[in-house]
Amino acid sequence: MARTALIAGSTGIVGNNLARHLVDEGWTVHGLARNPGSMPGVAPVSADLTDPASLAAALADLRPSHLFIATWMRRPTEAENCAVNGATVRNLLGALDHAPLEHVALVTGLKHYLGPFEAYGHGTLPATPFREEQGRLPVENFYYVQEDAVFDAARARGFGWSVHRPHTMIGFALGNAMNMGVTLAAYASLCRASGRPFLFPGSPQQWHGLTDMTDARLLARHLSWASTGEAGRDQAFNVVNGDVFRWSWMWERIAGWFGLDPAPYPGHPTPLEGQMADAGPAWAALAREHGLVEPDLARLASPWHTDADLGRPIEVVTDMGKSRKAGFLDYQATDDSFFDLFARLRHERVVP
């Protein structure tokens, strides 16, 4: 059956990997972003999600059967996050009122259980491992507003929906606001070049406790699976790789890939935002020496987001039982996810 996808956020870590996967599966794929760039097999669509007129003009001639929403905008407060991100979903769905939509898939994340940036990992949280039936926290959260916008449109128009909640994602994308893998690769490269210690930046709970992550390629397969079969219709799913690990183990694995000795953990957070605050000139020098594609470290790494994930004062483990019971059985070893990403970053001359 011929399927046509519109991916909102096609240049991000989710959208980039999803677009590649759908193209490989034979879909017709349109990638929407303010600056969609060029990707093999993907028709670029340039539009501003905050501008209904821009969206209406850009999407007037498109008839997607499937919509994938993999983008969000950050504002200073959660109230502002709710307003802008709810509006973008409503604007997008409104601009596709003419389209024969069969399914809308929304990508959110574990802030559904952990709370928004303003209260991240604090207060009364559901017990781990997080399970889909644990529901919403009694706080403002733009994920909830996005969900409600999709649910309202689905009830009115009859299309199916799915919500996908990944943990921290690993995957290839540049200029992305939330990209731990690229950030750690840049940090390791700086440590190797300068001789500074490769020091785990996070909390004791993250160093010693169990955690998991999500490979963006596995998420792409999960999105395709849920949006094309009855098992995924009108369901919310967690989606992680399927293994668990401790950062005390993973940090040594990452260090070894870059030829580094991991520094002893000091027992307290040492945030990357501070460690990398003065690293811009050193990165620019590395870029000149090795002919790297991005000399501006600020456009490449997101230490603030990596600090938020690795600095959490609680264990974070995610249950995948609902997807498994519904038939999605894919598994991905997380250390291999990192290694695959690092190899591609080196091949693409993103890191030396």
XYZ file of N, CA, C and O in Angstrom, residues 103 149 247 312 347:
20
model
N -3.203 8.347 10.244
C -2.543 8.195 11.537
C -1.665 9.408 11.810
O -0.981 9.910 10.911
N -4.065 18.119 21.948
C -4.351 18.668 20.625
C -4.524 17.552 19.603
O -5.415 17.610 18.734
N 26.048 3.955 34.416
C 27.015 4.847 33.775
C 28.446 4.543 34.220
O 29.404 4.817 33.487
N 20.417 13.866 36.974
C 19.177 13.553 37.679
C 19.470 12.867 39.009
O 20.325 11.970 39.070
N 33.492 9.541 10.447
C 33.445 9.410 8.994
C 32.988 10.700 8.329
O 33.503 11.080 7.256
